[in-house]
CSV table of C-alpha atoms and ligand atoms in Angstrom, one decimal:
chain,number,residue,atom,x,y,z
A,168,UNK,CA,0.0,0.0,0.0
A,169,UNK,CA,1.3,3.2,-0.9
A,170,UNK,CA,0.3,6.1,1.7
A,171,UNK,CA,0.6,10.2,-0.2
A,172,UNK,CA,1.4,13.5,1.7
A,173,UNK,CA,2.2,16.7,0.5
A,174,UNK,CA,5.7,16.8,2.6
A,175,UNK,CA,7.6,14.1,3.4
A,176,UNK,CA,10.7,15.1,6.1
A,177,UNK,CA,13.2,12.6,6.3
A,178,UNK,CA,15.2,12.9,9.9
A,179,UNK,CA,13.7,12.7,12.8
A,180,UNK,CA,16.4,15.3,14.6
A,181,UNK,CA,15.8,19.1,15.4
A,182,UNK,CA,16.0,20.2,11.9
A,183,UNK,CA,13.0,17.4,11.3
A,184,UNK,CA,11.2,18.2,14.2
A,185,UNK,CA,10.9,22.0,13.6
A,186,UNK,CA,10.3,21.4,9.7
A,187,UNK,CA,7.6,19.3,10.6
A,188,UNK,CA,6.3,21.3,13.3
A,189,UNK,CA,6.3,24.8,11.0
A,190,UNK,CA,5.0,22.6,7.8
A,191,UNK,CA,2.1,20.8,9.4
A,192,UNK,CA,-0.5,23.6,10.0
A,193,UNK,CA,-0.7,24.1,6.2
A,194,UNK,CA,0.3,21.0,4.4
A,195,UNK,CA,-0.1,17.2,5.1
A,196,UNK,CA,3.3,16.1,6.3
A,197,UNK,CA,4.9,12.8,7.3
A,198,UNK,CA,8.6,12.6,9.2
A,199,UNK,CA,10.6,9.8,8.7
A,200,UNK,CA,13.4,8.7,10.8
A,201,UNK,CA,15.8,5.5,10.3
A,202,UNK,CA,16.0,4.7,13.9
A,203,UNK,CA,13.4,3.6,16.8
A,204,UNK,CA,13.9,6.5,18.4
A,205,UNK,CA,13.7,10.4,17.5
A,206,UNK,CA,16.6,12.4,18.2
A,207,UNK,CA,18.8,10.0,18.2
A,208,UNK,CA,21.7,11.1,17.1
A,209,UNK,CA,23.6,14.6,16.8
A,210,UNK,CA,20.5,16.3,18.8
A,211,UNK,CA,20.7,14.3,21.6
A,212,UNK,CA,24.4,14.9,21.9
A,213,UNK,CA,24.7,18.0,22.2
A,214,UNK,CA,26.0,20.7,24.7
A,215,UNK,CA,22.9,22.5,25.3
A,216,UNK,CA,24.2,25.5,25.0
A,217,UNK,CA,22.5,28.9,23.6
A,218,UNK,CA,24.9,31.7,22.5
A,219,UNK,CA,24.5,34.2,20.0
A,220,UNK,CA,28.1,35.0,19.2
A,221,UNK,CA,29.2,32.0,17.7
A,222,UNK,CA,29.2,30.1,13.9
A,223,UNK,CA,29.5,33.3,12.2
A,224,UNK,CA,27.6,36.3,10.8
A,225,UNK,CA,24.9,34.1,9.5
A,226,UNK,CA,24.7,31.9,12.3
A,227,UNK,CA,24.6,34.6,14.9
A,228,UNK,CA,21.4,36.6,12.8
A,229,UNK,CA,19.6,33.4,12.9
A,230,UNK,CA,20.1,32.4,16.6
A,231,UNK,CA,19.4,36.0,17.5
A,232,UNK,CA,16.4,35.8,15.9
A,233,UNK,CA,15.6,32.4,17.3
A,234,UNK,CA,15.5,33.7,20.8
A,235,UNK,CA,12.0,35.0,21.2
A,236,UNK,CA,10.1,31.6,20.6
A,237,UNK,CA,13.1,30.6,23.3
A,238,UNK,CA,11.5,33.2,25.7
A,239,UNK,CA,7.8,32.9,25.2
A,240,UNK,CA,5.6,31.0,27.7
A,241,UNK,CA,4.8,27.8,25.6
A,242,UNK,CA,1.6,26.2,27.0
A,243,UNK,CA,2.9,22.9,26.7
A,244,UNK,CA,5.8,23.4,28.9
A,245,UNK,CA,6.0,23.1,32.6
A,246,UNK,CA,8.9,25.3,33.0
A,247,UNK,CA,11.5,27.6,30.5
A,248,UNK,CA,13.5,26.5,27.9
A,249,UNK,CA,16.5,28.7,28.9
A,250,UNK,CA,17.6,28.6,32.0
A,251,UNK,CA,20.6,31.9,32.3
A,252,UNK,CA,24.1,30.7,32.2
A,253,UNK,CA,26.1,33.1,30.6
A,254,UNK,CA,29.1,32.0,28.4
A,255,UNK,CA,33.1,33.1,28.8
A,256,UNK,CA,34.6,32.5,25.9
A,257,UNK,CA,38.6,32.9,26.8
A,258,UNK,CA,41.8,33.4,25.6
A,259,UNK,CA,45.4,33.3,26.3
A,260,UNK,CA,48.6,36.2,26.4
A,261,UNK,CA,48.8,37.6,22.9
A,262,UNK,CA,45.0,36.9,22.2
A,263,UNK,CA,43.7,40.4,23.7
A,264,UNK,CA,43.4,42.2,20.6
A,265,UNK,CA,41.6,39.4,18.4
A,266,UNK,CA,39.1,38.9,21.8
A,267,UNK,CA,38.8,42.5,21.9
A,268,UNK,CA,37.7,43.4,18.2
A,269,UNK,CA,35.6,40.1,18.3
A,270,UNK,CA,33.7,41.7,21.3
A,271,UNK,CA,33.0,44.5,19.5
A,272,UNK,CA,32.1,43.0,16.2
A,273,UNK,CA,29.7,40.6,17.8
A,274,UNK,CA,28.2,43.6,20.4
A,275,UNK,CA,26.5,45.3,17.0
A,276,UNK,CA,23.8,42.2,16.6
A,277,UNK,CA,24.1,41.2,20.6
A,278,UNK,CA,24.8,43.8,23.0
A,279,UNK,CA,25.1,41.9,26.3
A,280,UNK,CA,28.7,40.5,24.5
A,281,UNK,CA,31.6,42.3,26.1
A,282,UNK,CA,35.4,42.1,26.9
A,283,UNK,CA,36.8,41.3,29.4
A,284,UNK,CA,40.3,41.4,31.1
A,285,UNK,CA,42.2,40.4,34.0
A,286,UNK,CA,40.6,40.7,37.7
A,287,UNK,CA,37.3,40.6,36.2
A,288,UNK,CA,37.5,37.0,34.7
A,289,UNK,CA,38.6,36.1,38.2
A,290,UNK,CA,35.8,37.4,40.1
A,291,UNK,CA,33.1,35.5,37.5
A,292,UNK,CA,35.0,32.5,37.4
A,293,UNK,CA,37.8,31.6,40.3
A,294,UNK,CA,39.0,28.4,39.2
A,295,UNK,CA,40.4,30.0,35.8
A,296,UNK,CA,44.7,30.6,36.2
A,297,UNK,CA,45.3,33.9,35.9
A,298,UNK,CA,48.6,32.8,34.7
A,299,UNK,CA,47.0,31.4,31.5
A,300,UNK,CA,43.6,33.2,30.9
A,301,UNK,CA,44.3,36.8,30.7
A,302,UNK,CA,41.5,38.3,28.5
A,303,UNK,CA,38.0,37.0,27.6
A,304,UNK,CA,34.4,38.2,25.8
A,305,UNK,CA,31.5,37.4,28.1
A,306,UNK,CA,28.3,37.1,26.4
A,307,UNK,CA,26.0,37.8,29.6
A,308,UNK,CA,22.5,36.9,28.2
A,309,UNK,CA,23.5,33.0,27.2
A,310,UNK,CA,21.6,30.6,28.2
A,311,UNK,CA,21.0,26.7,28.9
A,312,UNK,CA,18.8,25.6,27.0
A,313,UNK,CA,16.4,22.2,27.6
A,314,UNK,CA,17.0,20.6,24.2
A,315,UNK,CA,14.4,17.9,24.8
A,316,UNK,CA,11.8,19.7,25.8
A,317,UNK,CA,12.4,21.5,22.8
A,318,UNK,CA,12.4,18.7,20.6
A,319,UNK,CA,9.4,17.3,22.1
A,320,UNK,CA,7.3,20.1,22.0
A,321,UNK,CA,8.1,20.8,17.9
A,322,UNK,CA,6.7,17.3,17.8
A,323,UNK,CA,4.0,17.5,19.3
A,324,UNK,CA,2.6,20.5,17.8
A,325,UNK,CA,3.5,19.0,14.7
A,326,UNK,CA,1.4,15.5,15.0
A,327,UNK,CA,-1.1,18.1,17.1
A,328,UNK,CA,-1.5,19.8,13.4
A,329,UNK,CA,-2.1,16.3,11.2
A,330,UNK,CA,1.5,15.1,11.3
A,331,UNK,CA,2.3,11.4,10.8
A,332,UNK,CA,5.6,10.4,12.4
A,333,UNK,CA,7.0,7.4,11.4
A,334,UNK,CA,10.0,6.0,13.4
A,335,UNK,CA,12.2,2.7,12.2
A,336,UNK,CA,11.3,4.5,9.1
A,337,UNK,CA,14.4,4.6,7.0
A,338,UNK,CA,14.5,6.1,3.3
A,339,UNK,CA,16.2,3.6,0.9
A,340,UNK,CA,14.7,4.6,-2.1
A,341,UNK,CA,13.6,8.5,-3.8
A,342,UNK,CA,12.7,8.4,-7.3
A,343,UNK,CA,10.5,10.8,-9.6
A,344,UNK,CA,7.4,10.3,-10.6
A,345,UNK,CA,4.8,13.0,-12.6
A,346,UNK,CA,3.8,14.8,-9.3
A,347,UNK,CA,6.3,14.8,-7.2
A,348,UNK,CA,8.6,11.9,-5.6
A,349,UNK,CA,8.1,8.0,-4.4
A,350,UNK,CA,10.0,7.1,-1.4
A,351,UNK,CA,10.3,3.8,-0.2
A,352,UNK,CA,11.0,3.0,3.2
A,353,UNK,CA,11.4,0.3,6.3
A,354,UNK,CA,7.7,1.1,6.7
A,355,UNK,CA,6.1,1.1,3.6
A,356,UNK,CA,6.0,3.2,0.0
A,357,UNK,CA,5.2,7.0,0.1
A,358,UNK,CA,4.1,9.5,-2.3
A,359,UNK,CA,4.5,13.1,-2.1
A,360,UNK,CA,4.9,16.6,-3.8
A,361,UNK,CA,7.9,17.3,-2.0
A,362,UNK,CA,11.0,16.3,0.4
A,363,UNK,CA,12.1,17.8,3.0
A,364,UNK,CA,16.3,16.8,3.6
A,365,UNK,CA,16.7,17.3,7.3
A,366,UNK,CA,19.2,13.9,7.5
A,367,UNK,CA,21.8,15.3,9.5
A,368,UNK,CA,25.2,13.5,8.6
A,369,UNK,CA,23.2,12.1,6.3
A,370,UNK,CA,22.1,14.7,4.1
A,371,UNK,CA,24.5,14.1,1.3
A,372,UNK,CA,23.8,10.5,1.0
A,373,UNK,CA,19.9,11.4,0.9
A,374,UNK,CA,20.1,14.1,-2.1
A,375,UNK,CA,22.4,10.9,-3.6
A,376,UNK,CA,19.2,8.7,-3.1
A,377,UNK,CA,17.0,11.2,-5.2
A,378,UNK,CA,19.4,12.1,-7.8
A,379,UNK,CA,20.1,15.2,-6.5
A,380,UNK,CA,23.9,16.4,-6.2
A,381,UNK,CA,25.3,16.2,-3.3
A,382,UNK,CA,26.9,19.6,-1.5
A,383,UNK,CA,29.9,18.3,0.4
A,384,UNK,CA,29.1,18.1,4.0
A,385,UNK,CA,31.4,17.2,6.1
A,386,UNK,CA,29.9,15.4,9.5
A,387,UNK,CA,32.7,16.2,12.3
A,388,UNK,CA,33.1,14.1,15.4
A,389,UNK,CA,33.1,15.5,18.6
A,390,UNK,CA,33.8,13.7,21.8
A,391,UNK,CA,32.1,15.3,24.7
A,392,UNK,CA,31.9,13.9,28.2
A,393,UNK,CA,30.8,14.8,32.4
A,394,UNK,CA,32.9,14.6,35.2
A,395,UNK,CA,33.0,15.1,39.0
A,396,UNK,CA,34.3,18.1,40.7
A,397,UNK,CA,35.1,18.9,44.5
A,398,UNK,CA,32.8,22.3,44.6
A,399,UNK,CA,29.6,23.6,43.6
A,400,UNK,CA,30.3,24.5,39.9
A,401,UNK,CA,26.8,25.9,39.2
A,402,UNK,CA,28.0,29.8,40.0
A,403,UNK,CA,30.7,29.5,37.1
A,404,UNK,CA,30.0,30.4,33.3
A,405,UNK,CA,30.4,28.4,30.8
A,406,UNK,CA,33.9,28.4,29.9
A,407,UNK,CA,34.7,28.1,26.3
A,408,UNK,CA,38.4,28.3,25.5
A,409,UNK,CA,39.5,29.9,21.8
A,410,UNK,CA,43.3,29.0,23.0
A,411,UNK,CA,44.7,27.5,19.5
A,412,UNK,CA,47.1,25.6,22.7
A,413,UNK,CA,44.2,24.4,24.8
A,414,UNK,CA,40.7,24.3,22.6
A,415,UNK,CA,38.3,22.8,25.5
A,416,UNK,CA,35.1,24.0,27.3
A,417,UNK,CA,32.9,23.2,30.2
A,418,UNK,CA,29.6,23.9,31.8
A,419,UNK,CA,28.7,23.8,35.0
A,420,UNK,CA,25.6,21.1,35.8
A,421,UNK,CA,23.8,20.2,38.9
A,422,UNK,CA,25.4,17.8,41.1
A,423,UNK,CA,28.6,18.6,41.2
A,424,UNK,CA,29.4,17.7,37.1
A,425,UNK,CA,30.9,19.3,34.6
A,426,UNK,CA,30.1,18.6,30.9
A,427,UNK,CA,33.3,18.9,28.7
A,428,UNK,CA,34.5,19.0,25.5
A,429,UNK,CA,37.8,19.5,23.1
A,430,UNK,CA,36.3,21.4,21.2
A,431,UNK,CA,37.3,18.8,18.3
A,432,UNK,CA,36.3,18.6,14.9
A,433,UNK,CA,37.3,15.2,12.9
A,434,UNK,CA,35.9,14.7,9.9
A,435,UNK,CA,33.9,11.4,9.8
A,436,UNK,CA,32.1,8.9,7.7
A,437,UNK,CA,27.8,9.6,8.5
A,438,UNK,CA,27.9,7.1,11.5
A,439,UNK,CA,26.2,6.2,14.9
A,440,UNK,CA,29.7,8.8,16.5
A,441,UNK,CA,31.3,7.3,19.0
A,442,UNK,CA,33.3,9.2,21.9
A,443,UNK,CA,37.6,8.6,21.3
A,444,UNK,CA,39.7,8.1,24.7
A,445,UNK,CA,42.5,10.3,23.1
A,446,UNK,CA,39.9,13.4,23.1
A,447,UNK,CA,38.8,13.1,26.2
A,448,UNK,CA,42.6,12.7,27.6
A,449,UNK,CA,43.4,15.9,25.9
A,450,UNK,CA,40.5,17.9,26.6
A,451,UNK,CA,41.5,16.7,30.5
A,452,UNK,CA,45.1,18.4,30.3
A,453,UNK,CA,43.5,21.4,28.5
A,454,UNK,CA,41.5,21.9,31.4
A,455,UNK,CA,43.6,21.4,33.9
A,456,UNK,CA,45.8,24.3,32.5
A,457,UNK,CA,43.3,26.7,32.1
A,458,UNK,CA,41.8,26.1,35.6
A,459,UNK,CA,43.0,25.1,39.3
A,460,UNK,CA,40.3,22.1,38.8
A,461,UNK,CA,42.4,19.1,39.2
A,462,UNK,CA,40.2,16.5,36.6
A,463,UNK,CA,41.0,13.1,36.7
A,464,UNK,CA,38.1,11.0,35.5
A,465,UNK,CA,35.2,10.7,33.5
A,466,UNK,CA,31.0,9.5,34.5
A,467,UNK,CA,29.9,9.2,31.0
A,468,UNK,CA,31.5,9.6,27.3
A,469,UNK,CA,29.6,9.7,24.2
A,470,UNK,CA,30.3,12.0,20.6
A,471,UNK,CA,27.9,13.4,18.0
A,472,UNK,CA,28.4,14.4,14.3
A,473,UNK,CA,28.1,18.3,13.7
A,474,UNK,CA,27.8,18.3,10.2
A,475,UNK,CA,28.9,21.7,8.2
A,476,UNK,CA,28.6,22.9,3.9
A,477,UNK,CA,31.9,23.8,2.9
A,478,UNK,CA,31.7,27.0,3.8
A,479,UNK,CA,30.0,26.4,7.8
A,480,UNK,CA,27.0,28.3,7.0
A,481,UNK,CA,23.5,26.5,7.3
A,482,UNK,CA,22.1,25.4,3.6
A,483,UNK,CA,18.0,26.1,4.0
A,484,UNK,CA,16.6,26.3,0.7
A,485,UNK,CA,14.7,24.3,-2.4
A,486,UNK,CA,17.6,22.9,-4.6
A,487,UNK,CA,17.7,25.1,-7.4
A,488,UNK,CA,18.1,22.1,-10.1
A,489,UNK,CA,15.7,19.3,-9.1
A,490,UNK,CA,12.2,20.7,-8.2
A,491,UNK,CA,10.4,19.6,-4.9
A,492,UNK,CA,13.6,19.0,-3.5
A,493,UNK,CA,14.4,21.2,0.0
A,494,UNK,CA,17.8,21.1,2.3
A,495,UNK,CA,17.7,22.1,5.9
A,496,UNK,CA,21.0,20.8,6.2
A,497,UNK,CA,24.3,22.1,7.7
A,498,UNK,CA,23.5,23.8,10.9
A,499,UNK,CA,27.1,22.8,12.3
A,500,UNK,CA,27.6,23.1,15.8
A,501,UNK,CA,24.2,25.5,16.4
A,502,UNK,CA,21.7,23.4,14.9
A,503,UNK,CA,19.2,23.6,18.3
A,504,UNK,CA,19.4,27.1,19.3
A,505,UNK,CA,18.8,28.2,15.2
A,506,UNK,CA,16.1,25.7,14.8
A,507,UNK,CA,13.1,28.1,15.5
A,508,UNK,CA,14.2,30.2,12.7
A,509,UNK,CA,15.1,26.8,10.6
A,510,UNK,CA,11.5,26.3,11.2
A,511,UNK,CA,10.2,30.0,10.0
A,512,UNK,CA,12.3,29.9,7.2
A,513,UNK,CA,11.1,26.7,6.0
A,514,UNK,CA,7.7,27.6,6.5
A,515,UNK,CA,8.0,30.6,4.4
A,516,UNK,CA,9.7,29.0,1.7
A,517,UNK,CA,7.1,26.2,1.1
A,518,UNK,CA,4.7,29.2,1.2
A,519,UNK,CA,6.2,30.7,-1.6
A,520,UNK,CA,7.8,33.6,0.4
A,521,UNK,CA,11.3,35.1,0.7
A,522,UNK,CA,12.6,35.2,4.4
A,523,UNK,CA,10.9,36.1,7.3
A,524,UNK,CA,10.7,39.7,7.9
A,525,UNK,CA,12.2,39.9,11.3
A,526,UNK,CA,15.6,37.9,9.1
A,527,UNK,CA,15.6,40.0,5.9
A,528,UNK,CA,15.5,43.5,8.0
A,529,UNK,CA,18.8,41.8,10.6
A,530,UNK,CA,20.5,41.5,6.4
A,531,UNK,CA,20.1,38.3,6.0
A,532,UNK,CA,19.4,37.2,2.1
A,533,UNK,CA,18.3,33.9,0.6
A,534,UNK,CA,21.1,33.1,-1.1
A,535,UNK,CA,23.1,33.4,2.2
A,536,UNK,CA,21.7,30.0,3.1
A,537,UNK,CA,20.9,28.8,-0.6
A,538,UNK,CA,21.8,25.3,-1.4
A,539,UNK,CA,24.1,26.2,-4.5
A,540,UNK,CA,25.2,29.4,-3.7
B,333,FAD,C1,29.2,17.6,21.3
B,333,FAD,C2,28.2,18.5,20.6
B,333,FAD,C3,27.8,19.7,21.2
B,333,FAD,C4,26.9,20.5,20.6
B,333,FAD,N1,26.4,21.6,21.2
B,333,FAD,C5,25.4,22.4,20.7
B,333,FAD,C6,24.9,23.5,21.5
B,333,FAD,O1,25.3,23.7,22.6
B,333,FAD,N2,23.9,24.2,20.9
B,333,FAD,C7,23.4,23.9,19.6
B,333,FAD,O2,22.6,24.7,19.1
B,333,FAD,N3,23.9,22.9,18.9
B,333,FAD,C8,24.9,22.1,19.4
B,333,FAD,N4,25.4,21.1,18.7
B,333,FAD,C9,25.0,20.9,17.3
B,333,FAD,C10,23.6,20.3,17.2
B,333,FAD,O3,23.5,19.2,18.0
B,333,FAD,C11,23.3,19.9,15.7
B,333,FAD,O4,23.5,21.1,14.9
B,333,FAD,C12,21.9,19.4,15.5
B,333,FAD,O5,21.5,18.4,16.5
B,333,FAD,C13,21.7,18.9,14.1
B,333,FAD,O6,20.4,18.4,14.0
B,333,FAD,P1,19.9,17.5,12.8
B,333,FAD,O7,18.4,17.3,13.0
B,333,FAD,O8,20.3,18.2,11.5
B,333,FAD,O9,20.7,16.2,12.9
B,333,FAD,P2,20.4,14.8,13.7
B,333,FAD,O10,20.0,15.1,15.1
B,333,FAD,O11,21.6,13.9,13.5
B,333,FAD,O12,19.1,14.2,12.9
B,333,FAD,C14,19.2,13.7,11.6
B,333,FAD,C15,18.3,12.5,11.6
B,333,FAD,O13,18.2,12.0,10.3
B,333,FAD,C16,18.0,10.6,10.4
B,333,FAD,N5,18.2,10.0,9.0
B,333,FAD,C17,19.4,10.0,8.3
B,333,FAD,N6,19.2,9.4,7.1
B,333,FAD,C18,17.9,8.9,7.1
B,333,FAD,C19,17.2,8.1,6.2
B,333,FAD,N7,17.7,7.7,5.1
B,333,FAD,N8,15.9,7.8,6.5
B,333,FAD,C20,15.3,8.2,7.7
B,333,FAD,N9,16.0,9.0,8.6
B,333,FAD,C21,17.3,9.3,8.3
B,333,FAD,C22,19.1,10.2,11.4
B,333,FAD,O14,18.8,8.9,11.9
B,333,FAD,C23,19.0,11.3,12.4
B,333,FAD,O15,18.1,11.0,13.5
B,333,FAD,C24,26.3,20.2,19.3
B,333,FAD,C25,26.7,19.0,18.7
B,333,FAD,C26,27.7,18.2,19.3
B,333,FAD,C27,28.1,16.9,18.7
């Protein structure tokens, strides 16, 4: 039996979830994801962070513009999405002037980002060694941010407006027919007018699938993991180190944990990720020279795939060669906090729109984030 929808979304991830959630008020929609769970892979791995001034000009306009629907009171929800944790992003000797004009760059879109030197990054965060951080930008209004409850609220508005998701759904087959595309799947043949690429690491080998030509992403592994500390952490900032000598950061969590990172990037086959002991070693020793913490060993490993175009901006657009065919691919290492606007933008675009207002007046164009630009 073959079922037919306007939209089909393959991925079952953020960039799924919001497509669906945005699409389903207005079209007949059905999300397909490969595995038995949603979310299960690069947007359940992530650092839960939200910070404006990071991924670059791009980036930054659309989680700016993201943060409203992160503010609202959602009905659904039993408590925020953000919960304030503001973000330190430091350096070491010689880095004061690159931190500095950074600050000030980044201050025009967000103006809680400031710099910061000496004493001051001291008094916010007292395990940093002065004798290694000396300047810093501080971006005051970051934010935690409750990716699930995210996730799980873009789906359920979505199946709230018609939506059919389909898990242990995987897309083996996309092939052309007069109206649109067949897809066949682990659950059955589809037909639709149009797909929705929202695979993830994947997103190359789905365009592949349909004939479509693929745009070079690159997934990159990164290995992140929690550990145990002596104090409290939960006063500190995030601490996000743009030492070329010691890339790391970590974030303060309840119960005495920290959740860490290298900060690596290594490019990687679309895979179930998996954490590497060498990573976590290393991001160890960067953090004990940054800080007066004294790590030693790890509660829990585990690595995701942040997946970038070849120039790290976000590809959200219809492919401008094969009709009915839309990327929301490439989100890199901001893919959650962006997603509202992923959502908006998709929205508009299957509505035969240019961008949202709110994104065209902040100078964003579409072929910033056009597939073949
Ligand atoms: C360590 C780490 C820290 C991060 N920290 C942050 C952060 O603080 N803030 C932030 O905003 N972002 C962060 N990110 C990035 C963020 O997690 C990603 O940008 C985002 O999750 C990407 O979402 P996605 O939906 O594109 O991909 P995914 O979550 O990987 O979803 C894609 C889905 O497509 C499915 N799929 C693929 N092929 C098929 C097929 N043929 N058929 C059906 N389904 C298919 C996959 O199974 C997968 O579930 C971090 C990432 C990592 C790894």
């Amino acid at each position: 039996m073959t079922d037919t929808f306007d939209i089909a979304v393959i991925g079952g991830g953020i960039g799924g979830a919001t497509a669906a959630c945005h699409l389903a008020p207005d079209h007949s929609v059905v999300l397909l994801e490969q595995e038995a769970e949603l979310a299960f892979h690069t947007t359940s791995r992530s650092a839960a962070i939200y910070l404006e001034g990071d991924g670059g000009g791009v980036m930054h306009r659309l989680n700016r513009s993201s943060r409203s629907f992160f503010d609202e009171a959602h009905p659904e929800l039993d408590a925020p999405l953000l919960d304030p944790l503001p973000v330190l992003t430091v350096g070491t000797e010689g880095m004061e002037q690159q931190l500095r004009d950074q600050a000030e760059r980044d201050s025009v879109l967000t103006p809680s980002i400031g710099y910061l030197e000496g004493s001051a990054l001291h008094d916010l965060c007292p395990i940093l060694q002065p004798k290694v951080v000396t300047c810093g930008i501080l971006e005051s209004t970051a934010a935690s941010l409750d990716v699930m409850a995210l996730h799980q609220l873009y789906v359920r508005r979505a199946r709230d407006a018609g939506a059919n998701i389909r898990r242990t759904s995987k897309v083996t087959g996309i092939e052309r027919t007069a109206h649109g595309w067949r897809l066949t799947t682990a659950s059955g043949a589809i037909e639709c007018g149009a797909v929705v690429n929202a695979a993830g690491a994947w997103g190359d080998v789905v365009a592949e699938l349909a004939g479509v030509q693929p745009l070079g992403l690159t997934p990159m592994r990164r290995t992140a993991f929690t550990a145990r500390v002596d104090v409290d952490p939960t006063p500190w900032p995030f601490i996000y180190s743009h030492s070329s000598e010691y890339p790391c950061y970590f974030k303060p969590e309840a119960g005495q944990q920290l959740l860490c990172s290298l900060s690596d990037e290594t490019p990687s086959e679309p895979v179930d990720a998996r954490p590497l002991e060498i990573d976590v070693a290393m991001a160890i020793d960067h953090i004990n020279t940054i800080s007066t913490l004294n790590l030693r060993s790890v509660t829990a490993t585990w690595a995701g795939l942040r997946t970038f175009a070849p120039d790290r901006d976000p590809v959200y657009g219809w492919d401008t060669d094969v009709e009915g065919f839309f990327w929301l691919c490439g989100q890199g290492g901001w893919g959650i906090v962006s997603s509202p606007a992923a959502g908006r933008i998709t929205a508009a675009a299957f509505a035969g729109d240019g961008l949202p207002v709110d994104l065209a007046d902040a100078g964003l164009i579409p072929a910033d984030l056009a597939p073949r630009r």
